[in-house]
PDB file of C-alpha atoms in Angstrom:
ATOM      1  CA  MET A   1     -69.312  72.134  81.656  1.00  0.00           C
ATOM      2  CA  SER A   2     -69.530  72.239  77.916  1.00  0.00           C
ATOM      3  CA  SER A   3     -67.559  74.561  75.732  1.00  0.00           C
ATOM      4  CA  GLU A   4     -70.803  76.306  74.963  1.00  0.00           C
ATOM      5  CA  SER A   5     -71.901  76.900  78.562  1.00  0.00           C
ATOM      6  CA  ARG A   6     -68.428  77.888  79.612  1.00  0.00           C
ATOM      7  CA  SER A   7     -68.233  80.482  76.792  1.00  0.00           C
ATOM      8  CA  ALA A   8     -71.606  81.804  77.754  1.00  0.00           C
ATOM      9  CA  SER A   9     -70.944  82.091  81.546  1.00  0.00           C
ATOM     10  CA  SER A  10     -67.240  82.960  81.724  1.00  0.00           C
ATOM     11  CA  PRO A  11     -65.399  84.247  78.654  1.00  0.00           C
ATOM     12  CA  VAL A  12     -62.037  82.687  78.191  1.00  0.00           C
ATOM     13  CA  ALA A  13     -58.970  84.933  77.933  1.00  0.00           C
ATOM     14  CA  PRO A  14     -57.263  84.507  74.513  1.00  0.00           C
ATOM     15  CA  ASP A  15     -54.009  83.685  76.304  1.00  0.00           C
ATOM     16  CA  ASP A  16     -55.504  81.183  78.794  1.00  0.00           C
ATOM     17  CA  ILE A  17     -53.163  78.138  78.719  1.00  0.00           C
ATOM     18  CA  GLU A  18     -55.873  75.535  78.574  1.00  0.00           C
ATOM     19  CA  GLU A  19     -58.694  77.195  76.762  1.00  0.00           C
ATOM     20  CA  GLY A  20     -57.093  80.098  74.831  1.00  0.00           C
ATOM     21  CA  VAL A  21     -56.187  80.617  71.228  1.00  0.00           C
ATOM     22  CA  VAL A  22     -52.654  81.926  71.873  1.00  0.00           C
ATOM     23  CA  LEU A  23     -49.685  79.541  71.611  1.00  0.00           C
ATOM     24  CA  ARG A  24     -47.761  79.887  74.897  1.00  0.00           C
ATOM     25  CA  PRO A  25     -45.468  76.826  75.012  1.00  0.00           C
ATOM     26  CA  LYS A  26     -44.424  75.777  78.494  1.00  0.00           C
ATOM     27  CA  PHE A  27     -40.784  75.071  77.959  1.00  0.00           C
ATOM     28  CA  ASP A  28     -38.968  72.994  80.611  1.00  0.00           C
ATOM     29  CA  ALA A  29     -35.800  74.065  82.479  1.00  0.00           C
ATOM     30  CA  HIS A  30     -33.814  73.306  79.332  1.00  0.00           C
ATOM     31  CA  GLY A  31     -36.091  75.415  77.100  1.00  0.00           C
ATOM     32  CA  LEU A  32     -37.703  72.346  75.526  1.00  0.00           C
ATOM     33  CA  VAL A  33     -41.151  70.912  74.833  1.00  0.00           C
ATOM     34  CA  THR A  34     -41.741  67.233  74.087  1.00  0.00           C
ATOM     35  CA  VAL A  35     -42.778  66.343  70.597  1.00  0.00           C
ATOM     36  CA  VAL A  36     -44.578  63.190  69.409  1.00  0.00           C
ATOM     37  CA  ALA A  37     -44.422  62.584  65.705  1.00  0.00           C
ATOM     38  CA  THR A  38     -46.974  60.157  64.289  1.00  0.00           C
ATOM     39  CA  ASP A  39     -47.418  58.766  60.776  1.00  0.00           C
ATOM     40  CA  ALA A  40     -50.313  60.796  59.342  1.00  0.00           C
ATOM     41  CA  ARG A  41     -51.520  57.746  57.390  1.00  0.00           C
ATOM     42  CA  THR A  42     -51.274  54.843  59.958  1.00  0.00           C
ATOM     43  CA  GLY A  43     -51.266  56.678  63.271  1.00  0.00           C
ATOM     44  CA  ASP A  44     -48.136  54.868  64.301  1.00  0.00           C
ATOM     45  CA  VAL A  45     -45.927  56.766  66.744  1.00  0.00           C
ATOM     46  CA  LEU A  46     -42.695  57.332  64.799  1.00  0.00           C
ATOM     47  CA  MET A  47     -40.594  59.104  67.411  1.00  0.00           C
ATOM     48  CA  VAL A  48     -40.487  61.181  70.543  1.00  0.00           C
ATOM     49  CA  ALA A  49     -38.112  64.176  70.529  1.00  0.00           C
ATOM     50  CA  PHE A  50     -37.841  67.805  71.583  1.00  0.00           C
ATOM     51  CA  MET A  51     -38.203  71.251  70.197  1.00  0.00           C
ATOM     52  CA  ASN A  52     -36.911  74.482  71.552  1.00  0.00           C
ATOM     53  CA  ASP A  53     -38.471  77.875  70.707  1.00  0.00           C
ATOM     54  CA  GLU A  54     -36.571  78.171  67.391  1.00  0.00           C
ATOM     55  CA  ALA A  55     -37.261  74.562  66.257  1.00  0.00           C
ATOM     56  CA  LEU A  56     -41.024  75.109  67.012  1.00  0.00           C
ATOM     57  CA  ASP A  57     -41.068  78.396  65.090  1.00  0.00           C
ATOM     58  CA  ARG A  58     -39.230  76.895  62.070  1.00  0.00           C
ATOM     59  CA  THR A  59     -41.574  73.956  62.069  1.00  0.00           C
ATOM     60  CA  ILE A  60     -44.630  76.139  62.110  1.00  0.00           C
ATOM     61  CA  GLN A  61     -43.260  78.455  59.451  1.00  0.00           C
ATOM     62  CA  THR A  62     -41.855  75.926  57.016  1.00  0.00           C
ATOM     63  CA  GLY A  63     -44.168  72.911  57.419  1.00  0.00           C
ATOM     64  CA  GLU A  64     -41.118  70.602  57.907  1.00  0.00           C
ATOM     65  CA  ALA A  65     -40.038  69.160  61.235  1.00  0.00           C
ATOM     66  CA  TRP A  66     -37.197  70.772  63.057  1.00  0.00           C
ATOM     67  CA  TYR A  67     -35.963  69.463  66.536  1.00  0.00           C
ATOM     68  CA  TYR A  68     -33.464  70.318  69.173  1.00  0.00           C
ATOM     69  CA  SER A  69     -30.929  67.576  69.943  1.00  0.00           C
ATOM     70  CA  ARG A  70     -30.148  67.294  73.630  1.00  0.00           C
ATOM     71  CA  SER A  71     -27.039  65.131  72.995  1.00  0.00           C
ATOM     72  CA  ARG A  72     -25.602  67.303  70.262  1.00  0.00           C
ATOM     73  CA  LYS A  73     -26.967  70.498  71.840  1.00  0.00           C
ATOM     74  CA  ARG A  74     -28.082  71.972  68.583  1.00  0.00           C
ATOM     75  CA  LEU A  75     -31.033  72.526  66.268  1.00  0.00           C
ATOM     76  CA  TRP A  76     -31.492  69.936  63.582  1.00  0.00           C
ATOM     77  CA  LYS A  77     -33.828  69.523  60.679  1.00  0.00           C
ATOM     78  CA  LYS A  78     -35.125  65.976  60.574  1.00  0.00           C
ATOM     79  CA  GLY A  79     -33.585  64.424  57.448  1.00  0.00           C
ATOM     80  CA  GLU A  80     -30.716  66.922  57.113  1.00  0.00           C
ATOM     81  CA  THR A  81     -28.247  64.019  56.750  1.00  0.00           C
ATOM     82  CA  SER A  82     -30.422  61.104  55.676  1.00  0.00           C
ATOM     83  CA  GLY A  83     -32.854  63.042  53.424  1.00  0.00           C
ATOM     84  CA  HIS A  84     -35.772  61.506  55.346  1.00  0.00           C
ATOM     85  CA  ILE A  85     -37.484  64.747  56.125  1.00  0.00           C
ATOM     86  CA  GLN A  86     -40.876  64.960  57.750  1.00  0.00           C
ATOM     87  CA  LYS A  87     -43.601  67.012  56.100  1.00  0.00           C
ATOM     88  CA  VAL A  88     -45.918  68.224  58.826  1.00  0.00           C
ATOM     89  CA  LEU A  89     -49.594  67.795  57.864  1.00  0.00           C
ATOM     90  CA  GLU A  90     -51.073  68.801  61.262  1.00  0.00           C
ATOM     91  CA  MET A  91     -49.672  70.200  64.423  1.00  0.00           C
ATOM     92  CA  ARG A  92     -51.350  70.240  67.840  1.00  0.00           C
ATOM     93  CA  VAL A  93     -50.505  71.384  71.357  1.00  0.00           C
ATOM     94  CA  ASP A  94     -51.791  69.755  74.534  1.00  0.00           C
ATOM     95  CA  CYS A  95     -53.854  71.122  77.427  1.00  0.00           C
ATOM     96  CA  ASP A  96     -50.907  72.515  79.464  1.00  0.00           C
ATOM     97  CA  GLN A  97     -48.843  73.374  76.375  1.00  0.00           C
ATOM     98  CA  ASP A  98     -45.740  71.366  77.284  1.00  0.00           C
ATOM     99  CA  ALA A  99     -46.184  68.797  74.486  1.00  0.00           C
ATOM    100  CA  VAL A 100     -46.764  68.991  70.808  1.00  0.00           C
ATOM    101  CA  TRP A 101     -48.149  66.342  68.417  1.00  0.00           C
ATOM    102  CA  ILE A 102     -47.213  66.415  64.747  1.00  0.00           C
ATOM    103  CA  LYS A 103     -48.825  64.233  62.129  1.00  0.00           C
ATOM    104  CA  VAL A 104     -46.234  63.720  59.413  1.00  0.00           C
ATOM    105  CA  ASP A 105     -45.575  62.375  56.011  1.00  0.00           C
ATOM    106  CA  GLN A 106     -42.284  60.612  56.594  1.00  0.00           C
ATOM    107  CA  THR A 107     -40.038  60.713  53.485  1.00  0.00           C
ATOM    108  CA  GLY A 108     -38.400  57.353  52.892  1.00  0.00           C
ATOM    109  CA  GLY A 109     -40.871  55.682  55.289  1.00  0.00           C
ATOM    110  CA  ALA A 110     -38.308  55.498  58.110  1.00  0.00           C
ATOM    111  CA  ALA A 111     -38.049  57.903  61.012  1.00  0.00           C
ATOM    112  CA  CYS A 112     -35.632  55.974  63.180  1.00  0.00           C
ATOM    113  CA  HIS A 113     -31.815  56.276  62.922  1.00  0.00           C
ATOM    114  CA  THR A 114     -31.615  52.485  63.013  1.00  0.00           C
ATOM    115  CA  GLY A 115     -33.393  52.362  59.665  1.00  0.00           C
ATOM    116  CA  ARG A 116     -36.838  51.365  60.931  1.00  0.00           C
ATOM    117  CA  HIS A 117     -40.173  52.949  60.170  1.00  0.00           C
ATOM    118  CA  SER A 118     -40.682  53.890  63.820  1.00  0.00           C
ATOM    119  CA  CYS A 119     -38.269  54.182  66.826  1.00  0.00           C
ATOM    120  CA  PHE A 120     -40.796  51.882  68.596  1.00  0.00           C
ATOM    121  CA  TYR A 121     -39.818  48.552  66.995  1.00  0.00           C
ATOM    122  CA  ARG A 122     -39.910  46.461  70.177  1.00  0.00           C
ATOM    123  CA  ARG A 123     -43.014  45.412  72.062  1.00  0.00           C
ATOM    124  CA  ILE A 124     -42.790  44.996  75.861  1.00  0.00           C
ATOM    125  CA  ASP A 125     -44.233  41.600  76.827  1.00  0.00           C
ATOM    126  CA  ARG A 126     -44.066  39.529  79.949  1.00  0.00           C
ATOM    127  CA  GLY A 127     -41.911  36.377  79.763  1.00  0.00           C
ATOM    128  CA  GLY A 128     -42.693  33.052  81.302  1.00  0.00           C
ATOM    129  CA  ASP A 129     -41.444  34.243  84.702  1.00  0.00           C
ATOM    130  CA  GLY A 130     -43.492  37.461  84.500  1.00  0.00           C
ATOM    131  CA  ALA A 131     -40.459  39.545  83.813  1.00  0.00           C
ATOM    132  CA  PRO A 132     -40.534  42.026  80.916  1.00  0.00           C
ATOM    133  CA  VAL A 133     -39.057  40.914  77.590  1.00  0.00           C
ATOM    134  CA  LEU A 134     -38.748  42.837  74.345  1.00  0.00           C
ATOM    135  CA  ILE A 135     -40.085  41.355  71.154  1.00  0.00           C
ATOM    136  CA  GLU A 136     -39.235  42.800  67.763  1.00  0.00           C
ATOM    137  CA  THR A 137     -42.433  44.218  66.096  1.00  0.00           C
ATOM    138  CA  ASP A 138     -42.466  45.993  62.752  1.00  0.00           C
ATOM    139  CA  ALA A 139     -38.682  45.913  62.989  1.00  0.00           C
ATOM    140  CA  GLU A 140     -37.772  45.507  59.352  1.00  0.00           C
ATOM    141  CA  ARG A 141     -35.161  48.053  58.219  1.00  0.00           C
ATOM    142  CA  LYS A 142     -36.076  50.455  55.488  1.00  0.00           C
ATOM    143  CA  PHE A 143     -32.525  51.606  55.001  1.00  0.00           C
ATOM    144  CA  ASP A 144     -28.960  50.644  56.060  1.00  0.00           C
ATOM    145  CA  PRO A 145     -27.889  53.228  58.755  1.00  0.00           C
ATOM    146  CA  ASP A 146     -24.175  52.476  58.059  1.00  0.00           C
ATOM    147  CA  LYS A 147     -24.699  53.573  54.459  1.00  0.00           C
ATOM    148  CA  VAL A 148     -26.963  56.582  55.196  1.00  0.00           C
ATOM    149  CA  TYR A 149     -24.955  57.998  58.038  1.00  0.00           C
ATOM    150  CA  GLY A 150     -21.558  56.946  56.711  1.00  0.00           C
ATOM    151  CA  LYS A 151     -20.437  55.140  59.879  1.00  0.00           C
TER     152      LYS A 151
ATOM    153  CA  MET B   1     -27.385  46.077  57.532  1.00  0.00           C
ATOM    154  CA  SER B   2     -30.461  43.947  57.866  1.00  0.00           C
ATOM    155  CA  SER B   3     -31.431  42.305  61.090  1.00  0.00           C
ATOM    156  CA  GLU B   4     -30.522  39.010  59.455  1.00  0.00           C
ATOM    157  CA  SER B   5     -27.024  39.960  58.294  1.00  0.00           C
ATOM    158  CA  ARG B   6     -26.309  41.719  61.611  1.00  0.00           C
ATOM    159  CA  SER B   7     -27.291  38.578  63.526  1.00  0.00           C
ATOM    160  CA  ALA B   8     -25.143  36.444  61.352  1.00  0.00           C
ATOM    161  CA  SER B   9     -22.031  38.680  61.491  1.00  0.00           C
ATOM    162  CA  SER B  10     -22.185  40.166  64.923  1.00  0.00           C
ATOM    163  CA  PRO B  11     -24.480  38.629  67.552  1.00  0.00           C
ATOM    164  CA  VAL B  12     -26.388  41.138  69.582  1.00  0.00           C
ATOM    165  CA  ALA B  13     -26.020  41.130  73.383  1.00  0.00           C
ATOM    166  CA  PRO B  14     -29.375  40.524  75.049  1.00  0.00           C
ATOM    167  CA  ASP B  15     -29.025  43.711  77.085  1.00  0.00           C
ATOM    168  CA  ASP B  16     -27.954  45.862  74.082  1.00  0.00           C
ATOM    169  CA  ILE B  17     -29.969  49.132  74.370  1.00  0.00           C
ATOM    170  CA  GLU B  18     -30.998  49.363  70.791  1.00  0.00           C
ATOM    171  CA  GLU B  19     -31.073  45.788  69.596  1.00  0.00           C
ATOM    172  CA  GLY B  20     -31.437  43.694  72.732  1.00  0.00           C
ATOM    173  CA  VAL B  21     -34.402  41.888  74.316  1.00  0.00           C
ATOM    174  CA  VAL B  22     -33.894  43.188  77.867  1.00  0.00           C
ATOM    175  CA  LEU B  23     -35.881  46.175  79.083  1.00  0.00           C
ATOM    176  CA  ARG B  24     -33.356  48.705  80.369  1.00  0.00           C
ATOM    177  CA  PRO B  25     -35.269  51.983  80.656  1.00  0.00           C
ATOM    178  CA  LYS B  26     -33.134  55.057  80.420  1.00  0.00           C
ATOM    179  CA  PHE B  27     -34.656  57.190  83.203  1.00  0.00           C
ATOM    180  CA  ASP B  28     -33.869  60.866  83.238  1.00  0.00           C
ATOM    181  CA  ALA B  29     -32.344  62.877  86.066  1.00  0.00           C
ATOM    182  CA  HIS B  30     -35.748  62.709  87.870  1.00  0.00           C
ATOM    183  CA  GLY B  31     -36.084  58.923  87.340  1.00  0.00           C
ATOM    184  CA  LEU B  32     -38.687  59.247  84.599  1.00  0.00           C
ATOM    185  CA  VAL B  33     -39.335  58.079  81.091  1.00  0.00           C
ATOM    186  CA  THR B  34     -41.666  59.866  78.741  1.00  0.00           C
ATOM    187  CA  VAL B  35     -44.882  57.963  77.864  1.00  0.00           C
ATOM    188  CA  VAL B  36     -47.157  58.491  74.887  1.00  0.00           C
ATOM    189  CA  ALA B  37     -50.703  57.009  75.188  1.00  0.00           C
ATOM    190  CA  THR B  38     -52.575  56.538  71.952  1.00  0.00           C
ATOM    191  CA  ASP B  39     -56.131  55.355  71.338  1.00  0.00           C
ATOM    192  CA  ALA B  40     -55.646  51.771  70.150  1.00  0.00           C
ATOM    193  CA  ARG B  41     -58.690  52.083  67.890  1.00  0.00           C
ATOM    194  CA  THR B  42     -58.127  55.481  66.181  1.00  0.00           C
ATOM    195  CA  GLY B  43     -54.408  56.059  66.647  1.00  0.00           C
ATOM    196  CA  ASP B  44     -55.020  59.479  68.170  1.00  0.00           C
ATOM    197  CA  VAL B  45     -52.462  60.643  70.698  1.00  0.00           C
ATOM    198  CA  LEU B  46     -54.390  60.919  73.928  1.00  0.00           C
ATOM    199  CA  MET B  47     -51.767  62.223  76.281  1.00  0.00           C
ATOM    200  CA  VAL B  48     -48.037  62.552  76.997  1.00  0.00           C
ATOM    201  CA  ALA B  49     -47.023  61.798  80.592  1.00  0.00           C
ATOM    202  CA  PHE B  50     -44.258  60.170  82.669  1.00  0.00           C
ATOM    203  CA  MET B  51     -43.603  56.852  84.339  1.00  0.00           C
ATOM    204  CA  ASN B  52     -40.977  56.146  86.964  1.00  0.00           C
ATOM    205  CA  ASP B  53     -39.692  52.642  87.667  1.00  0.00           C
ATOM    206  CA  GLU B  54     -42.648  51.604  89.824  1.00  0.00           C
ATOM    207  CA  ALA B  55     -45.289  53.074  87.440  1.00  0.00           C
ATOM    208  CA  LEU B  56     -43.667  51.223  84.530  1.00  0.00           C
ATOM    209  CA  ASP B  57     -43.537  47.921  86.512  1.00  0.00           C
ATOM    210  CA  ARG B  58     -47.246  48.227  87.688  1.00  0.00           C
ATOM    211  CA  THR B  59     -48.374  48.989  84.194  1.00  0.00           C
ATOM    212  CA  ILE B  60     -46.526  45.908  82.807  1.00  0.00           C
ATOM    213  CA  GLN B  61     -47.818  43.628  85.541  1.00  0.00           C
ATOM    214  CA  THR B  62     -51.421  44.858  85.721  1.00  0.00           C
ATOM    215  CA  GLY B  63     -52.168  45.866  82.059  1.00  0.00           C
ATOM    216  CA  GLU B  64     -53.611  49.205  83.288  1.00  0.00           C
ATOM    217  CA  ALA B  65     -51.724  52.499  83.024  1.00  0.00           C
ATOM    218  CA  TRP B  66     -49.944  53.915  86.023  1.00  0.00           C
ATOM    219  CA  TYR B  67     -47.992  57.209  85.821  1.00  0.00           C
ATOM    220  CA  TYR B  68     -45.839  59.431  87.936  1.00  0.00           C
ATOM    221  CA  SER B  69     -47.125  62.948  88.505  1.00  0.00           C
ATOM    222  CA  ARG B  70     -44.309  65.539  88.459  1.00  0.00           C
ATOM    223  CA  SER B  71     -46.544  68.200  89.940  1.00  0.00           C
ATOM    224  CA  ARG B  72     -48.016  66.053  92.733  1.00  0.00           C
ATOM    225  CA  LYS B  73     -44.768  64.110  93.062  1.00  0.00           C
ATOM    226  CA  ARG B  74     -46.491  60.757  93.427  1.00  0.00           C
ATOM    227  CA  LEU B  75     -47.581  57.679  91.596  1.00  0.00           C
ATOM    228  CA  TRP B  76     -51.052  57.750  90.186  1.00  0.00           C
ATOM    229  CA  LYS B  77     -53.178  55.241  88.416  1.00  0.00           C
ATOM    230  CA  LYS B  78     -54.959  56.862  85.476  1.00  0.00           C
ATOM    231  CA  GLY B  79     -58.629  57.005  86.363  1.00  0.00           C
ATOM    232  CA  GLU B  80     -58.180  56.600  90.142  1.00  0.00           C
ATOM    233  CA  THR B  81     -60.434  59.676  90.659  1.00  0.00           C
ATOM    234  CA  SER B  82     -62.472  59.839  87.455  1.00  0.00           C
ATOM    235  CA  GLY B  83     -62.885  56.087  86.851  1.00  0.00           C
ATOM    236  CA  HIS B  84     -61.449  56.692  83.376  1.00  0.00           C
ATOM    237  CA  ILE B  85     -58.827  53.976  83.493  1.00  0.00           C
ATOM    238  CA  GLN B  86     -56.626  53.021  80.499  1.00  0.00           C
ATOM    239  CA  LYS B  87     -56.508  49.364  79.584  1.00  0.00           C
ATOM    240  CA  VAL B  88     -53.134  48.783  77.956  1.00  0.00           C
ATOM    241  CA  LEU B  89     -53.469  46.688  74.746  1.00  0.00           C
ATOM    242  CA  GLU B  90     -49.851  47.003  73.610  1.00  0.00           C
ATOM    243  CA  MET B  91     -46.739  48.597  75.093  1.00  0.00           C
ATOM    244  CA  ARG B  92     -43.540  49.462  73.197  1.00  0.00           C
ATOM    245  CA  VAL B  93     -40.133  50.991  74.008  1.00  0.00           C
ATOM    246  CA  ASP B  94     -38.109  53.172  71.653  1.00  0.00           C
ATOM    247  CA  CYS B  95     -34.571  52.715  70.305  1.00  0.00           C
ATOM    248  CA  ASP B  96     -32.754  54.402  73.204  1.00  0.00           C
ATOM    249  CA  GLN B  97     -35.284  53.235  75.782  1.00  0.00           C
ATOM    250  CA  ASP B  98     -36.124  56.631  77.132  1.00  0.00           C
ATOM    251  CA  ALA B  99     -39.673  56.681  75.797  1.00  0.00           C
ATOM    252  CA  VAL B 100     -42.600  54.284  75.983  1.00  0.00           C
ATOM    253  CA  TRP B 101     -45.655  54.082  73.738  1.00  0.00           C
ATOM    254  CA  ILE B 102     -48.838  52.474  75.045  1.00  0.00           C
ATOM    255  CA  LYS B 103     -51.874  51.721  72.936  1.00  0.00           C
ATOM    256  CA  VAL B 104     -54.892  51.915  75.209  1.00  0.00           C
ATOM    257  CA  ASP B 105     -58.537  51.308  75.484  1.00  0.00           C
ATOM    258  CA  GLN B 106     -59.667  54.541  77.234  1.00  0.00           C
ATOM    259  CA  THR B 107     -62.606  53.989  79.606  1.00  0.00           C
ATOM    260  CA  GLY B 108     -65.184  56.755  79.180  1.00  0.00           C
ATOM    261  CA  GLY B 109     -63.540  57.906  75.934  1.00  0.00           C
ATOM    262  CA  ALA B 110     -61.844  60.867  77.593  1.00  0.00           C
ATOM    263  CA  ALA B 111     -58.196  60.927  78.590  1.00  0.00           C
ATOM    264  CA  CYS B 112     -57.875  64.695  79.369  1.00  0.00           C
ATOM    265  CA  HIS B 113     -58.662  66.243  82.684  1.00  0.00           C
ATOM    266  CA  THR B 114     -60.582  69.000  80.758  1.00  0.00           C
ATOM    267  CA  GLY B 115     -63.078  66.236  79.702  1.00  0.00           C
ATOM    268  CA  ARG B 116     -61.871  65.874  76.146  1.00  0.00           C
ATOM    269  CA  HIS B 117     -61.057  62.666  74.317  1.00  0.00           C
ATOM    270  CA  SER B 118     -57.449  63.780  73.929  1.00  0.00           C
ATOM    271  CA  CYS B 119     -55.270  66.373  75.629  1.00  0.00           C
ATOM    272  CA  PHE B 120     -54.496  67.532  72.050  1.00  0.00           C
ATOM    273  CA  TYR B 121     -57.684  69.407  71.347  1.00  0.00           C
ATOM    274  CA  ARG B 122     -56.155  72.425  69.610  1.00  0.00           C
ATOM    275  CA  ARG B 123     -54.506  72.576  66.224  1.00  0.00           C
ATOM    276  CA  ILE B 124     -51.661  75.007  65.728  1.00  0.00           C
ATOM    277  CA  ASP B 125     -52.357  77.046  62.557  1.00  0.00           C
ATOM    278  CA  ARG B 126     -50.849  80.178  61.092  1.00  0.00           C
ATOM    279  CA  GLY B 127     -53.030  83.304  61.267  1.00  0.00           C
ATOM    280  CA  GLY B 128     -53.316  85.889  58.547  1.00  0.00           C
ATOM    281  CA  ASP B 129     -50.137  87.596  59.770  1.00  0.00           C
ATOM    282  CA  GLY B 130     -48.260  84.299  59.799  1.00  0.00           C
ATOM    283  CA  ALA B 131     -48.259  84.096  63.613  1.00  0.00           C
ATOM    284  CA  PRO B 132     -49.400  80.854  65.252  1.00  0.00           C
ATOM    285  CA  VAL B 133     -52.985  80.613  66.339  1.00  0.00           C
ATOM    286  CA  LEU B 134     -54.821  77.741  68.138  1.00  0.00           C
ATOM    287  CA  ILE B 135     -57.976  76.343  66.635  1.00  0.00           C
ATOM    288  CA  GLU B 136     -60.163  73.916  68.586  1.00  0.00           C
ATOM    289  CA  THR B 137     -60.242  70.512  66.967  1.00  0.00           C
ATOM    290  CA  ASP B 138     -62.093  67.457  68.343  1.00  0.00           C
ATOM    291  CA  ALA B 139     -62.596  69.635  71.418  1.00  0.00           C
ATOM    292  CA  GLU B 140     -66.097  68.364  72.441  1.00  0.00           C
ATOM    293  CA  ARG B 141     -66.135  67.547  76.213  1.00  0.00           C
ATOM    294  CA  LYS B 142     -67.058  63.937  77.074  1.00  0.00           C
ATOM    295  CA  PHE B 143     -67.561  64.846  80.767  1.00  0.00           C
ATOM    296  CA  ASP B 144     -67.825  67.829  82.993  1.00  0.00           C
ATOM    297  CA  PRO B 145     -64.492  68.123  84.920  1.00  0.00           C
ATOM    298  CA  ASP B 146     -66.094  70.072  87.654  1.00  0.00           C
ATOM    299  CA  LYS B 147     -68.455  67.234  88.434  1.00  0.00           C
ATOM    300  CA  VAL B 148     -65.901  64.477  87.997  1.00  0.00           C
ATOM    301  CA  TYR B 149     -63.189  66.075  90.033  1.00  0.00           C
ATOM    302  CA  GLY B 150     -65.469  67.819  92.470  1.00  0.00           C
ATOM    303  CA  LYS B 151     -63.961  71.278  92.000  1.00  0.00           C
TER     304      LYS B 151
END
């Protein structure tokens, strides 16, 4: 059924999860939705993280990415320590509203705490014996994490 | 510290989570890792889903995407009903190995069960009052879900 025929035959409720216009995030048992941040320019996946209700709201209202850290159990603004903030150019929600996709302009060009552009700096290949092996890919460091995070 | 200087000063263990070459997925309490599938051609995020150990292994070994359905509590091959399989062109793991990124060639051009190219067919904007509102974006249906899934 096309959007057109659906609209004509059965009007969609504004708060319908899949077809509506109301944001109704489906938070998990910990109050979180999964967030994928991609580089708005290249399309590279930079990181996968989480937002709670407040992080989602702050991101929508400020246009800069806020997340919820499961390990530190607190809200954090991306770049609050490193200065490498993420300016959100577009934000989308998925069909069942348990995942959010943000296209960002990554300040400093590095989203990963290891100093790389993306957290996904290793390709999964199959070795000679068929077993998986990780191969560094786009793994050049844009900054020295020891200096930036003062370890 | 660059990869080079790190290698020179402190050799990395092959099974080091962040810097090693061994795949050691960090499964959550339910035995799952988060998976982001992007369109290898456009970079669009198609869907966010989950893999358990077996889905991950089958995907690596076959080059086609397998997932684990949390709602149906079973392994599923993407496209097993619809025929819209995902051919995996590249597979990556993130720094802490709890997320996987696959770049896919999506058969039929539609990854979403609603018939759209991507599950992310609604943009989150701010309405006149500042409250979030969802706007359909790239929401054209590539197939009729009622026909494909026989609802």
